[in-house]
Coordinates of C-alpha atoms in Angstrom, one line a residue:
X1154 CA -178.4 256.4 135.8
X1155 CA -174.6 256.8 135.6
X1156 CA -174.3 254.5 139.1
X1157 CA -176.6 251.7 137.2
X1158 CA -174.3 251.7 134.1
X1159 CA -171.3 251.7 136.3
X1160 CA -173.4 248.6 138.2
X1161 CA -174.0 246.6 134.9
X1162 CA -170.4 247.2 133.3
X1163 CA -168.9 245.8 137.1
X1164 CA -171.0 243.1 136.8
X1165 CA -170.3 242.5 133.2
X1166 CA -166.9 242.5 134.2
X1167 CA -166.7 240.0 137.0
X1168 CA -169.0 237.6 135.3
X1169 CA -166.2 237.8 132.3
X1170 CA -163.7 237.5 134.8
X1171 CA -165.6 234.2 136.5
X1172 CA -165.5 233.0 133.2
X1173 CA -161.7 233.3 132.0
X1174 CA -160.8 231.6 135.4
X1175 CA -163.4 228.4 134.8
X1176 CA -161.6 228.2 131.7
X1177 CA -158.0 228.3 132.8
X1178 CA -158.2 226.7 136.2
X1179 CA -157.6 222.6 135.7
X1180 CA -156.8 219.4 137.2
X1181 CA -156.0 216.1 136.5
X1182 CA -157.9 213.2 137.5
X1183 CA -158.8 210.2 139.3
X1184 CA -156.0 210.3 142.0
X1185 CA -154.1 206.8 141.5
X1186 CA -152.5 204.6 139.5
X1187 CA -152.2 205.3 136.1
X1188 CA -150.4 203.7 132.8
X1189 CA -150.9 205.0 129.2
X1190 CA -151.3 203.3 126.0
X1191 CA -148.4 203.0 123.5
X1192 CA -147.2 206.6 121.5
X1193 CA -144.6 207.8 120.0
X1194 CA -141.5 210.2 120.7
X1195 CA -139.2 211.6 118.1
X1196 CA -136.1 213.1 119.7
X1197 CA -132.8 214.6 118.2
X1198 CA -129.1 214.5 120.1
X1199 CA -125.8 214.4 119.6
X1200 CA -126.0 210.2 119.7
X1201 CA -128.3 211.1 116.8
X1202 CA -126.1 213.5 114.7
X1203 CA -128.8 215.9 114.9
X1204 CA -131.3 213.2 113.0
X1205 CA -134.7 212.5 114.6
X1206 CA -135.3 209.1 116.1
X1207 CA -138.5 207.5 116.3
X1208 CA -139.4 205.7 119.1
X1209 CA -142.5 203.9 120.7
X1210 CA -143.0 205.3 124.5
X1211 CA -145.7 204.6 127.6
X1212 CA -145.7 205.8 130.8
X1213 CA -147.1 204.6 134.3
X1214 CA -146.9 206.7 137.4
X1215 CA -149.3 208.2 140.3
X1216 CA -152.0 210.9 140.1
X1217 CA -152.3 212.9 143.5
X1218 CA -155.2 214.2 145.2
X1219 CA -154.3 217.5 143.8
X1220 CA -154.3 216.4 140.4
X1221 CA -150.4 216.6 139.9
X1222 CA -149.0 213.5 138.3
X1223 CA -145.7 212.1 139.2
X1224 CA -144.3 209.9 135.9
X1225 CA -142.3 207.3 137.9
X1226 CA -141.7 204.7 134.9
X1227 CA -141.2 205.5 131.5
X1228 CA -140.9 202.6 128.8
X1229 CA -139.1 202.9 125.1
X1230 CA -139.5 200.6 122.5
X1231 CA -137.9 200.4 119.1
X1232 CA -135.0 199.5 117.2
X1233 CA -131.3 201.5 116.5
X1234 CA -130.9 204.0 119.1
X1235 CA -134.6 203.7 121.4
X1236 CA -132.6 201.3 123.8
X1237 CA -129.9 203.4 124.2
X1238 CA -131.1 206.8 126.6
X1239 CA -131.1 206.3 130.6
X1240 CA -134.2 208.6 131.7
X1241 CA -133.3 211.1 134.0
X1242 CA -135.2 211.5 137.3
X1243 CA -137.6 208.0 136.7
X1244 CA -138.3 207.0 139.0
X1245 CA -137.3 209.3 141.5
X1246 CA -137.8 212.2 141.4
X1247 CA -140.1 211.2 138.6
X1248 CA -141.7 213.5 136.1
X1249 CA -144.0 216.1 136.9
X1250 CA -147.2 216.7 134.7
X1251 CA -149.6 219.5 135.6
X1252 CA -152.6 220.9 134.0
X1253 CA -152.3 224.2 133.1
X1254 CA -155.4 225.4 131.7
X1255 CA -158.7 223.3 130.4
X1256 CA -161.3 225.1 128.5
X1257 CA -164.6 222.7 129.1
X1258 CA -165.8 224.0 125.6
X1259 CA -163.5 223.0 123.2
X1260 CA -162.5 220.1 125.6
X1261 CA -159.0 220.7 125.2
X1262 CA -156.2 221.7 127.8
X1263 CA -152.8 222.8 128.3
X1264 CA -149.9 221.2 130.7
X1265 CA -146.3 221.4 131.5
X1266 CA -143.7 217.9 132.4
X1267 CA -140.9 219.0 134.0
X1268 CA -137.8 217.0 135.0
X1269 CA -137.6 215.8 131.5
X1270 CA -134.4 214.0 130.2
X1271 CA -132.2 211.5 129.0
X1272 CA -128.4 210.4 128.6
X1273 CA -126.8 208.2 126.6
X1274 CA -123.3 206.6 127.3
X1275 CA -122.2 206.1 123.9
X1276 CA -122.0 208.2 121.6
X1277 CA -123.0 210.7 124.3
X1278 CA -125.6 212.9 124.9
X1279 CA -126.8 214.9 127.9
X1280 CA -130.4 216.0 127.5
X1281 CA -132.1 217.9 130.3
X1282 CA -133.5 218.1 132.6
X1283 CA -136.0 220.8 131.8
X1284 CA -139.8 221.5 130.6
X1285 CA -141.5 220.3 128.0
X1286 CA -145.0 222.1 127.3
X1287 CA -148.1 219.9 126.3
X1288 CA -152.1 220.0 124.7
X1289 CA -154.2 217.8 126.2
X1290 CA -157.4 216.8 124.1
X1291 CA -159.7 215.6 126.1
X1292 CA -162.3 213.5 123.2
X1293 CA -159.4 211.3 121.7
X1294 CA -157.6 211.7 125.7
X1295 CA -154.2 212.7 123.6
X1296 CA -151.0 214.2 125.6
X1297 CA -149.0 215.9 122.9
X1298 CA -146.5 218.6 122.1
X1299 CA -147.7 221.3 120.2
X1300 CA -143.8 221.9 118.3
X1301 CA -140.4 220.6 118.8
X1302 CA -139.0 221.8 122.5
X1303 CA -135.3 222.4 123.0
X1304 CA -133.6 220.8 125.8
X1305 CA -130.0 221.5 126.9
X1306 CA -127.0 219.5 125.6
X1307 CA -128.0 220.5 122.0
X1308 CA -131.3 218.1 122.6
X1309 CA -134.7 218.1 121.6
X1310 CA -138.4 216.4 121.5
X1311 CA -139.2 216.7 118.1
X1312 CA -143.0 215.6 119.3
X1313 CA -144.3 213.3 121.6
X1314 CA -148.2 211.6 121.0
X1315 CA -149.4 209.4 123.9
X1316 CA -153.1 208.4 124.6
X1317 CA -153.8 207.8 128.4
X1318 CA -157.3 206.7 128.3
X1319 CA -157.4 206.6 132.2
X1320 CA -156.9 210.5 132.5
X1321 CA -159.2 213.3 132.2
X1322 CA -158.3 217.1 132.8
X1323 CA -161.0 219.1 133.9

């Protein structure tokens, strides 16, 4: 009797186990081409004073068969100080999306960008490169940052919203 509860609490446990990794494995797809739709990125810097500014954003870039993205073109839009930052690594290196997790039930996902940052000439700033970590929702197919994220050289994104209606993370 002791063996068959010891059989049924393994079992329990590795169908648990199957379970948390069908929820945290994730990938993004279709490999190719992609572009999103217009969003929005509020940023702070020294150019800034420390004050957030607003700007419109999209992105194009590639989708490998593995399901990393490479971001090789980045395009920001809006008045004051949007025309002023020189991304960092676009288009080469580029930067790096990957899924994280996904869980298929509430149809919503995690994933990190790395590479991310910008300068500007005058007045300068220096932000980046680092990570930036992101929600994915997969019903309104939303990229977003959950809170501000800190960059070096006294930067941050404030938030970042950006529909790519070409994507899906499973």
């Amino acid at each position: 009797m002791k063996s068959l509860k010891t059989l049924v609490s393994l079992t329990a446990l590795t169908v648990c186990m199957g379970a948390a990794s069908m929820a945290s494995a994730a990938t993004i797809t279709p490999a190719g081409p992609f572009t999103t739709s217009a969003g929005t990125i509020v940023v702070t810097s020294p150019s800034s004073a420390g004050a957030p500014i607003t700007c419109g954003i999209t992105f194009g870039g590639t989708v490998a068969g593995s399901g990393v993205v490479t971001i090789t073109s980045a395009s920001l839009t809006g008045g004051g100080l949007c025309g002023l930052p020189t991304l960092k690594n676009i288009p080469s290196p580029g930067w790096v999306l990957t899924a994280t997790s996904y869980d298929p039930v509430t149809k919503k996902g995690t994933a990190t960008v790395t590479n991310v940052g910008w300068t500007v000439a005058f007045p300068p700033s220096n932000c980046g490169a680092g990570t930036l970590n992101l929600v994915w929702d997969e019903p309104t197919q939303t990229l977003s940052t959950p809170s501000s994220q800190p960059l070096s050289g006294n930067c941050a994104v404030q938030s970042l919203t950006v529909k790519a209606p070409t994507l899906h993370v499973q």
